[in-house]
XYZ file of C-alpha atoms in Angstrom:
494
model
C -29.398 -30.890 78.430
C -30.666 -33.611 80.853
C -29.468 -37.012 80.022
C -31.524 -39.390 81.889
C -31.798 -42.768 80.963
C -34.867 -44.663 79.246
C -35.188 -46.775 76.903
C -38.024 -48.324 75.204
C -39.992 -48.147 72.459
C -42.863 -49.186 70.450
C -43.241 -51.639 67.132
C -45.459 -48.531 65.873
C -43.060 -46.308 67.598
C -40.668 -47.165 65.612
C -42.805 -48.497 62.900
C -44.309 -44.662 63.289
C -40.649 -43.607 63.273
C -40.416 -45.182 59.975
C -43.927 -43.530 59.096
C -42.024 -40.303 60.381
C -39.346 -39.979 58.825
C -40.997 -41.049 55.620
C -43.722 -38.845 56.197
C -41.424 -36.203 56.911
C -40.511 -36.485 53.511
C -43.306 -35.946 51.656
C -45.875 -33.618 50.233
C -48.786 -32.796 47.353
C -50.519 -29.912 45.673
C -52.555 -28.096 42.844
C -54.739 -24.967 41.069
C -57.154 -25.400 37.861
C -57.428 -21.872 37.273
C -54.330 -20.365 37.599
C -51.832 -23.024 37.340
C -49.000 -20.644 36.884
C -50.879 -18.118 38.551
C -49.522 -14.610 39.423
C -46.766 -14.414 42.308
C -46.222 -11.596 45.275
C -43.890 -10.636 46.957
C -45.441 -7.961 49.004
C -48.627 -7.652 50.701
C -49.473 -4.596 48.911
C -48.813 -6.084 45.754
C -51.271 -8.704 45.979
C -55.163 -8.220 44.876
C -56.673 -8.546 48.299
C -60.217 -10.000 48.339
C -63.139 -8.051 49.658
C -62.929 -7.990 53.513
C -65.139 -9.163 56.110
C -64.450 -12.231 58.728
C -65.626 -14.952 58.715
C -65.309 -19.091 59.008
C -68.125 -20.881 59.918
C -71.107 -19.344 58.574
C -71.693 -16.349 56.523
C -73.545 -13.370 56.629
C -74.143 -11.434 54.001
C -71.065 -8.727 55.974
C -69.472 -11.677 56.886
C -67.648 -13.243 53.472
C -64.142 -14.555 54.241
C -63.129 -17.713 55.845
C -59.041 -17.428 56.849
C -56.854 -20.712 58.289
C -53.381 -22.319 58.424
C -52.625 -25.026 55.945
C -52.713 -28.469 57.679
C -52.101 -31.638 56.204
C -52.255 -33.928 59.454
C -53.667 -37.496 58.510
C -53.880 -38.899 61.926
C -57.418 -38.790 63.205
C -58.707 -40.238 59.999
C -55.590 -43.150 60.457
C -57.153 -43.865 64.515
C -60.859 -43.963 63.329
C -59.783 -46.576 60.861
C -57.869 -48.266 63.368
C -60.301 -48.007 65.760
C -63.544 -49.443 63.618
C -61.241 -52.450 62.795
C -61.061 -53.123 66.752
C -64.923 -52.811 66.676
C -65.638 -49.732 68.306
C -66.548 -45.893 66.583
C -64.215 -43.396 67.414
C -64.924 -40.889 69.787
C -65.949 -37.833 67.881
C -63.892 -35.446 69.840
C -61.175 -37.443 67.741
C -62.758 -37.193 64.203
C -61.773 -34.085 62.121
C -62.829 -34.008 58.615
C -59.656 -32.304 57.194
C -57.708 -34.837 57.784
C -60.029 -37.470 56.168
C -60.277 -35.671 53.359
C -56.582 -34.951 53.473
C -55.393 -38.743 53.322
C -56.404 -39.686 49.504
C -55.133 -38.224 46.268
C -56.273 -35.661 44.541
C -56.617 -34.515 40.835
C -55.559 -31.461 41.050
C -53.087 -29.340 38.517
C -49.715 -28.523 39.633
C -47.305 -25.227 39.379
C -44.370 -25.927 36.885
C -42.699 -23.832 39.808
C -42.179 -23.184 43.036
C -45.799 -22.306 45.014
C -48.832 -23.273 44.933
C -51.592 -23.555 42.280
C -55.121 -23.280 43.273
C -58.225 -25.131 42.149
C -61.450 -24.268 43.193
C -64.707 -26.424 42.131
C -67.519 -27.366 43.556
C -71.077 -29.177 42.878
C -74.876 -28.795 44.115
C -75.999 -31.429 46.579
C -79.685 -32.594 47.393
C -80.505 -30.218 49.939
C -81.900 -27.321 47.540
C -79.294 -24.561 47.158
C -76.559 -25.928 48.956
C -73.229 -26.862 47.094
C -70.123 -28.583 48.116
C -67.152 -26.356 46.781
C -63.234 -27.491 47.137
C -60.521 -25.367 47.485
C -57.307 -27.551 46.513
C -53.749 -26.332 46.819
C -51.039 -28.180 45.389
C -47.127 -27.377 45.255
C -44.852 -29.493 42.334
C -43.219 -32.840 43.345
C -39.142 -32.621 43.392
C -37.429 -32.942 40.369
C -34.893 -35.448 41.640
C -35.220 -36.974 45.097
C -31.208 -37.102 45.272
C -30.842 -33.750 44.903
C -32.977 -32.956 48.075
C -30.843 -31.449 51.190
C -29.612 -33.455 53.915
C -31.625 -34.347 56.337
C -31.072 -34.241 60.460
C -33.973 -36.210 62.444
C -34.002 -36.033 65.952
C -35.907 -38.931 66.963
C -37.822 -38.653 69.849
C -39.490 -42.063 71.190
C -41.658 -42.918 73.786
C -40.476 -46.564 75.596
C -42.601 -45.757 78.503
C -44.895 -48.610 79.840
C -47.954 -48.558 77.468
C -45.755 -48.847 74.294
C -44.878 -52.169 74.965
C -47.582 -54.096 74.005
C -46.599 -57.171 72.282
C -45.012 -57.601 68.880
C -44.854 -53.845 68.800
C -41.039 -53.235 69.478
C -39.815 -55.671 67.299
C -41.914 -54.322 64.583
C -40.302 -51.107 65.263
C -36.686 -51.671 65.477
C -36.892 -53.444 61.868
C -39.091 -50.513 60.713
C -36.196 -48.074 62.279
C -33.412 -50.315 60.454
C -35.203 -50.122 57.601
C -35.240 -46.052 57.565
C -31.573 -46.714 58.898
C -30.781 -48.762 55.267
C -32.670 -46.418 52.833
C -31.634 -43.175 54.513
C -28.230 -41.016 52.227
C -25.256 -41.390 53.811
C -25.038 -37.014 53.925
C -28.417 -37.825 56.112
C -27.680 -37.758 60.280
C -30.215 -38.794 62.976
C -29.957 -38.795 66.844
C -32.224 -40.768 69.077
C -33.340 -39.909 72.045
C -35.777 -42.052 74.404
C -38.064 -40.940 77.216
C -40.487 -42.729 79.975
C -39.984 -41.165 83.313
C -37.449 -39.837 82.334
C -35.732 -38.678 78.759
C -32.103 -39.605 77.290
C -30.124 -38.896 74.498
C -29.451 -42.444 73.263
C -27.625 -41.335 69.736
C -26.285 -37.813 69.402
C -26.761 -36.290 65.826
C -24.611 -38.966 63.458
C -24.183 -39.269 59.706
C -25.531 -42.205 58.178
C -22.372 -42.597 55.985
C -20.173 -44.995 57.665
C -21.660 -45.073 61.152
C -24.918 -47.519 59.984
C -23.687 -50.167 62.735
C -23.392 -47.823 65.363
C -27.317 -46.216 64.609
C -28.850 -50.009 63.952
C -26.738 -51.227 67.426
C -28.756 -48.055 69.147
C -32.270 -49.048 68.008
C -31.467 -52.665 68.689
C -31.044 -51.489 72.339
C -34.381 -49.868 72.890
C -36.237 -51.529 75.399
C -39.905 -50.832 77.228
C -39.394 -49.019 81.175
C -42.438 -47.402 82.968
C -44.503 -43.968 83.197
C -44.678 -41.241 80.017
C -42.836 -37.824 80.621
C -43.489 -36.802 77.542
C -42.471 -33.176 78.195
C -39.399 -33.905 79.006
C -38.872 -36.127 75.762
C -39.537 -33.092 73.601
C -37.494 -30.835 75.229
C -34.393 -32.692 75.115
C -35.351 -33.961 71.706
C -34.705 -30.334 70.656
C -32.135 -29.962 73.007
C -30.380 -32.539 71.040
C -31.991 -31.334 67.694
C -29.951 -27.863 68.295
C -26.887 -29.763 69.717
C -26.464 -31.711 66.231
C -28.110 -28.662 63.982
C -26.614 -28.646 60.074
C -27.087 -25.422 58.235
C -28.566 -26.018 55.009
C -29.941 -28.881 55.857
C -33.958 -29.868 56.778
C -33.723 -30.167 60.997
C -36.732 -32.154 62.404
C -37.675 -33.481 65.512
C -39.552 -36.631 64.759
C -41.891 -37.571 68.069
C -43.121 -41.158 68.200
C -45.417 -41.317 70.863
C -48.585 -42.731 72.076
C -48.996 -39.511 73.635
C -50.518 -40.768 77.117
C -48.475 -38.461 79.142
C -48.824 -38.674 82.495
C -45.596 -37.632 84.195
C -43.928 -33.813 84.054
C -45.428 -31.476 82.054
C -48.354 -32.751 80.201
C -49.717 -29.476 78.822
C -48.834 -28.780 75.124
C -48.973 -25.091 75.504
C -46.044 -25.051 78.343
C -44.644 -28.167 76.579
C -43.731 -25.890 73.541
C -43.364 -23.190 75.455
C -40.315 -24.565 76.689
C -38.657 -25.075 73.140
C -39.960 -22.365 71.377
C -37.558 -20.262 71.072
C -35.390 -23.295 69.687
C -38.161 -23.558 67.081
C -38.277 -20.423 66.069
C -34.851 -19.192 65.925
C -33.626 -22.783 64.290
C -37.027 -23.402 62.424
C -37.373 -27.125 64.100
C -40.335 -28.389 62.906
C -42.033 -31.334 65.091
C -43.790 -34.173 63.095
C -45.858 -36.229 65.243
C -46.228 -39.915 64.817
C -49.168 -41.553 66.627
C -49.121 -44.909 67.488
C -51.411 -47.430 70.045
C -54.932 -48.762 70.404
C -55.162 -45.981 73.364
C -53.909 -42.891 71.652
C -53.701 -39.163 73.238
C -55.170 -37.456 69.830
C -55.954 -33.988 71.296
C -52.721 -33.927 72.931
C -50.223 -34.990 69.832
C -52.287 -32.380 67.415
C -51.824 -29.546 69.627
C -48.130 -30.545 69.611
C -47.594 -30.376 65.992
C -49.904 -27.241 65.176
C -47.564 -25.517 67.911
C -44.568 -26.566 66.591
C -44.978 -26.335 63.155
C -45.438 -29.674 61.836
C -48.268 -32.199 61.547
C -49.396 -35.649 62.470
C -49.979 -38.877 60.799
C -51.516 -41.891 62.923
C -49.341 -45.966 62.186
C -51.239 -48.829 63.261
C -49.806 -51.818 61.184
C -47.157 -53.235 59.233
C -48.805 -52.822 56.161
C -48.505 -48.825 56.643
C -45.321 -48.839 57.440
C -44.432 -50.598 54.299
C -46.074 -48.117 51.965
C -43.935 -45.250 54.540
C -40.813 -46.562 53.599
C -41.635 -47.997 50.344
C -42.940 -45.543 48.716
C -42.985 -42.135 50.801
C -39.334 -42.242 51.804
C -37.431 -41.482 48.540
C -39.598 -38.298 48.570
C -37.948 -34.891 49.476
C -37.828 -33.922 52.733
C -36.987 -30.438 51.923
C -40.118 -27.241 52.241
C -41.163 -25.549 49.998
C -43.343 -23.075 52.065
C -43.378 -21.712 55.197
C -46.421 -20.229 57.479
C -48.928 -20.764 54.363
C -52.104 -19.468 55.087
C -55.177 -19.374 52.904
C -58.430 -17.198 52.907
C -61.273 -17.321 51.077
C -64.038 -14.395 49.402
C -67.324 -15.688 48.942
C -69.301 -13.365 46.885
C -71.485 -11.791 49.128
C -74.574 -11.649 45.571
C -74.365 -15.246 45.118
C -73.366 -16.479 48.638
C -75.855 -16.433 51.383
C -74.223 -18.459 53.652
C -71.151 -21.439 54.330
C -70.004 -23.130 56.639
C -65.924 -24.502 56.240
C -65.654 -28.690 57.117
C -63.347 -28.680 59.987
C -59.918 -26.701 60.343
C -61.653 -25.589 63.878
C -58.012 -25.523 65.251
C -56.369 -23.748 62.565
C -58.527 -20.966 62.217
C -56.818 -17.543 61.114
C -58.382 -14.276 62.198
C -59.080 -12.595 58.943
C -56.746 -9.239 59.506
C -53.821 -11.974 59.971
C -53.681 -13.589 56.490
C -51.068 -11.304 55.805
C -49.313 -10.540 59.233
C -46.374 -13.233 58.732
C -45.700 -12.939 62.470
C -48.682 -15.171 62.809
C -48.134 -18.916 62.223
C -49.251 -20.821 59.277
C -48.487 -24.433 57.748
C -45.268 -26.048 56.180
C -45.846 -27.891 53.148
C -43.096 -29.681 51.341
C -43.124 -30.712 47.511
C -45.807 -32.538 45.960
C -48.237 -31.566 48.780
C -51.878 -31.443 48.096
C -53.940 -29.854 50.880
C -57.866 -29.547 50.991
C -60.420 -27.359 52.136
C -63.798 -28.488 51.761
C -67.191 -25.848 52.315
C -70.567 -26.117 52.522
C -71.919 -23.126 50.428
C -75.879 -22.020 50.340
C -76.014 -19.840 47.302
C -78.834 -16.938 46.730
C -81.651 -18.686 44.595
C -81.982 -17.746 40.968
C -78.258 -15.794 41.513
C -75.193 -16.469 38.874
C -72.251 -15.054 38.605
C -68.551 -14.678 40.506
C -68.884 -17.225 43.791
C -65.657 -17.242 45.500
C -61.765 -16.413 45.072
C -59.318 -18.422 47.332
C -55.735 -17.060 47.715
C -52.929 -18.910 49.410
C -49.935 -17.190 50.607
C -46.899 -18.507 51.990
C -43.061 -17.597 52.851
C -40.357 -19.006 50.568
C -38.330 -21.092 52.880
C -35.252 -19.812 52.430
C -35.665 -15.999 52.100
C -38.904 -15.661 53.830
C -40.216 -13.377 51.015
C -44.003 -13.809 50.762
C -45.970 -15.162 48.204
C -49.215 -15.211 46.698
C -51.548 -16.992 44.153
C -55.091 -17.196 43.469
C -58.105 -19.413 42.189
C -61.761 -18.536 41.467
C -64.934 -20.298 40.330
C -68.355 -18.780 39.196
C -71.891 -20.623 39.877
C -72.362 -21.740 36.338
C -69.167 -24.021 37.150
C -71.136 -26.314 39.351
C -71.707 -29.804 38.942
C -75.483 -30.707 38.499
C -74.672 -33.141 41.381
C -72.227 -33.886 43.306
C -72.301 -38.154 42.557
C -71.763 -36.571 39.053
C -68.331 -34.928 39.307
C -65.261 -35.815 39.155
C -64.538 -39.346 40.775
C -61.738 -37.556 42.856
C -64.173 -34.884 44.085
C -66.524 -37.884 44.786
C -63.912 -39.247 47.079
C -63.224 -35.930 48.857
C -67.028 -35.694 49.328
C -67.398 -39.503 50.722
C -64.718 -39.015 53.016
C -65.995 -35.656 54.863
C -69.425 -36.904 54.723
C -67.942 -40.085 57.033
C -66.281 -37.985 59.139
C -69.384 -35.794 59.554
C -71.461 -39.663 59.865
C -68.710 -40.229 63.062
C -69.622 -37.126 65.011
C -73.577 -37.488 64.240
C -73.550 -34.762 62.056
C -71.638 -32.473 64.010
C -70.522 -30.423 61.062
C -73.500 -30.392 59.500
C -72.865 -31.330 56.011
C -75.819 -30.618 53.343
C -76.978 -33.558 51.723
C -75.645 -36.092 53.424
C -76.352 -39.998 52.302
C -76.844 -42.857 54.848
C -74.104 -44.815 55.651
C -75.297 -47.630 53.423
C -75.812 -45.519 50.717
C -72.212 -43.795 51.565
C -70.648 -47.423 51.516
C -72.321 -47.786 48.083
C -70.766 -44.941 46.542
C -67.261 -45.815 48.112
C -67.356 -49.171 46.864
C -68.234 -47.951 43.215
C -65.245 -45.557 43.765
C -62.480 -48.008 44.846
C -63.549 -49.558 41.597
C -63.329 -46.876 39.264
C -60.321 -45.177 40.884
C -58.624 -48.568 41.051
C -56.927 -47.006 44.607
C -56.280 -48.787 47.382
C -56.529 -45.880 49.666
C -60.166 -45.567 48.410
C -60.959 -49.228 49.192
C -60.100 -48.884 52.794
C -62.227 -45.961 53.128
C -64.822 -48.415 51.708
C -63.698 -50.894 54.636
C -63.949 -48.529 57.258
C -67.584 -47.614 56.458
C -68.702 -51.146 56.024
C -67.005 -51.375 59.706
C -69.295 -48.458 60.756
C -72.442 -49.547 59.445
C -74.974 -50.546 61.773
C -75.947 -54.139 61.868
């Protein structure tokens, strides 16, 4: 493993750090109608849904709509971040998933291990088309001290365009922060990169070596270009050096994501590691940070290597990291999770799924568990949000979504399932549920970013959008709502 020597880092490197390994720790989920729904442990045992392909639109021989579970938060994060500056995002950057991804949900969860799986939906203005949400949700932990260990490999960019002011002392106290609240069975190693990468901290336990890890981030310092590929690869370099069995092994990159020395492609980026991934099962968690952020580049990263994103622009985020997302587990409950799902070809004439474009499954590989899916931890909601044109005058059966996933530990597979018929639709979708409301407001900004891009049925005016927010922060009384509201008001037009 190369040691080269670089230090410097970010205040939302760090800060992001803190977002990581807080983030790394957490997780949502839920089903309405089969909350303790059946589970498989063979493909064969499992009710498969009628076949066709299918993810975009619909034919009527074309009824199922396949992809891996994602719950990456970070291009909704930047287009906030990026409105507050005073510009739109660009709309290569705007994915609706993860919009819809970043709030709470009301969903039901399993009083086990798994998933439940809630489907519901409601008609919107444009005659016969519906919004319908598939939610997945697996149950929060028990007791967060009873988690396993955790070894984070900290990988942090301290390249030239992370050093912006006030940003690396925000993220050294955010780091000694995560350093304070961590177990003492928990171990990190930190390793920096700019032109070149270096392992600053080799794995260490937090019990009794809390001086050493806090004199380490104290020492991180800004230097010059962004070799990013080298970073990750002796991030897991390091990662493997300082491996614990039974416990949850991350690699944690903090990273503007700017490259623009080595290896800048993801694909030959992971390429390099992968067989540390997959023979270790290293999952990468990517942290974005900076005004100029390489979006594309740090999704691509984590959907290779098994993880997801979030996006940290301010103190006030890091707070609520490492306030209130840290004590969660870090541990998985599911590996490679994949969901598909049947639209009833009598009462479904076409659909269309919001975003996902980059974690599209081919249908015939929902159950070949050589192909990648998502890891989701405990209490992990995840959302999938379609726009369905039904047949007009037509009731009856309109879709079943199953999820399947690998236990982590035995990597026996496992399925559940959720279904909804047409009578089950809200009159309108400003008269369901205020959470489905929120889902709703949130892809239908996302779709307002990329001027209608995904072309979302129904869709309000901005001003009429920040209207319903508003009402919504109100009646939900959520915080999370009421900078949604914020970041709308920042996109209308003056």
């Amino acid at each position: 493993m190369n040691r080269h020597r670089t230090r410097r880092q970010t205040c939302a490197a760090l800060l992001a750090l803190t977002t990581a390994g807080t983030l790394l720790l957490t997780a949502c989920g839920a089903d309405e109608n089969h909350a303790n729904g059946p589970k498989y442990t063979t493909a064969t045992d499992a009710p498969a849904p009628s076949r066709a392909a299918g993810d975009e639109t619909a034919a009527p021989s074309d009824h199922l709509s396949t992809f891996a579970l994602d719950v990456d938060t970070a291009s909704y994060g930047y287009a906030r971040r990026t409105l507050a500056d005073g510009d739109r995002p660009d709309p290569s950057t705007v994915r609706p998933e993860e919009f819809v991804n970043s709030f709470r949900q009301d969903y039901r969860t399993p009083e086990h291990d798994g998933f439940t799986v809630t489907v519901d939906g409601a008609r919107t203005s444009e005659p016969d088309w519906s919004l319908v949400r598939v939610g997945l949700a697996t149950r929060p932990a028990d007791d967060p001290d009873q988690r396993p260990p955790a070894a984070l490999t900290f990988v942090i960019d301290v390249s030239g365009s992370m050093g912006e002011p006030g940003r690396l002392d925000l993220a050294r106290k955010s780091l000694d922060t995560m350093t304070d609240r961590l177990r003492d069975d928990d171990s990190v190693a930190l390793v920096t990169f700019s032109e070149h990468a270096e392992t600053v901290l080799p794995m260490t336990r937090l019990g009794g070596h809390r001086a050493e890890i806090h004199d380490a981030v104290d020492g991180l310092a800004p230097l010059s270009s962004t070799n990013l590929g080298e970073g990750v690869e002796t991030g897991y370099a390091t990662a493997v050096e300082g491996l614990r069995k039974n416990a949850t092994n991350r690699v944690v990159l903090i990273s503007d994501a700017l490259a623009n020395d080595g290896e800048t492609d993801p694909n030959a980026i992971l390429r390099r590691i992968d067989g540390d991934r997959r023979e270790y099962g290293i999952t990468l968690f990517g942290v974005g940070v900076g005004s100029d952020y390489g979006d594309a580049l740090m999704e691509r990263l984590a959907d290779k290597g098994d993880g997801h994103t979030v996006y940290v622009s301010d103190t006030a985020t890091a707070a609520d990291v490492f306030c209130r997302r840290l004590p969660q587990n870090i541990d998985l409950v599911a590996r490679d999770a994949k969901a598909q799902v049947a639209f009833d070809p009598h009462t479904v004439a076409d659909f269309r799924l919001i975003g996902y474009q980059d974690r599209k499954v081919a249908d015939q590989d929902f159950r070949n568990d050589q192909v990648d899916g998502g890891e989701i931890g405990p209490g992990h909601t995840v959302t999938a949000l379609y726009a369905v044109r039904t047949v007009p005058g037509t009731t009856g059966h309109l879709a079943t979504a199953t999820v399947r996933w690998l236990d982590p530990h035995t990597r026996s597979p496992h399925e559940n399932t959720g279904s909804m018929e047409t009578n089950a639709l809200h009159d309108d979708v400003w008269s369901a549920s205020p959470r489905f409301q929120v889902t709703a407001v949130a892809a239908y900004f996302a779709d307002a970013l990329t001027h209608g891009e995904y072309g979302m049925p129904g869709a309000p005016s901005l001003s009429k959008l920040l209207s319903r927010a508003t009402t919504l922060a109100e009646v939900t009384e959520d915080k999370d709502v009421a900078e949604l509201s914020t970041a709308i008001s920042e996109a209308v037009p003056l």
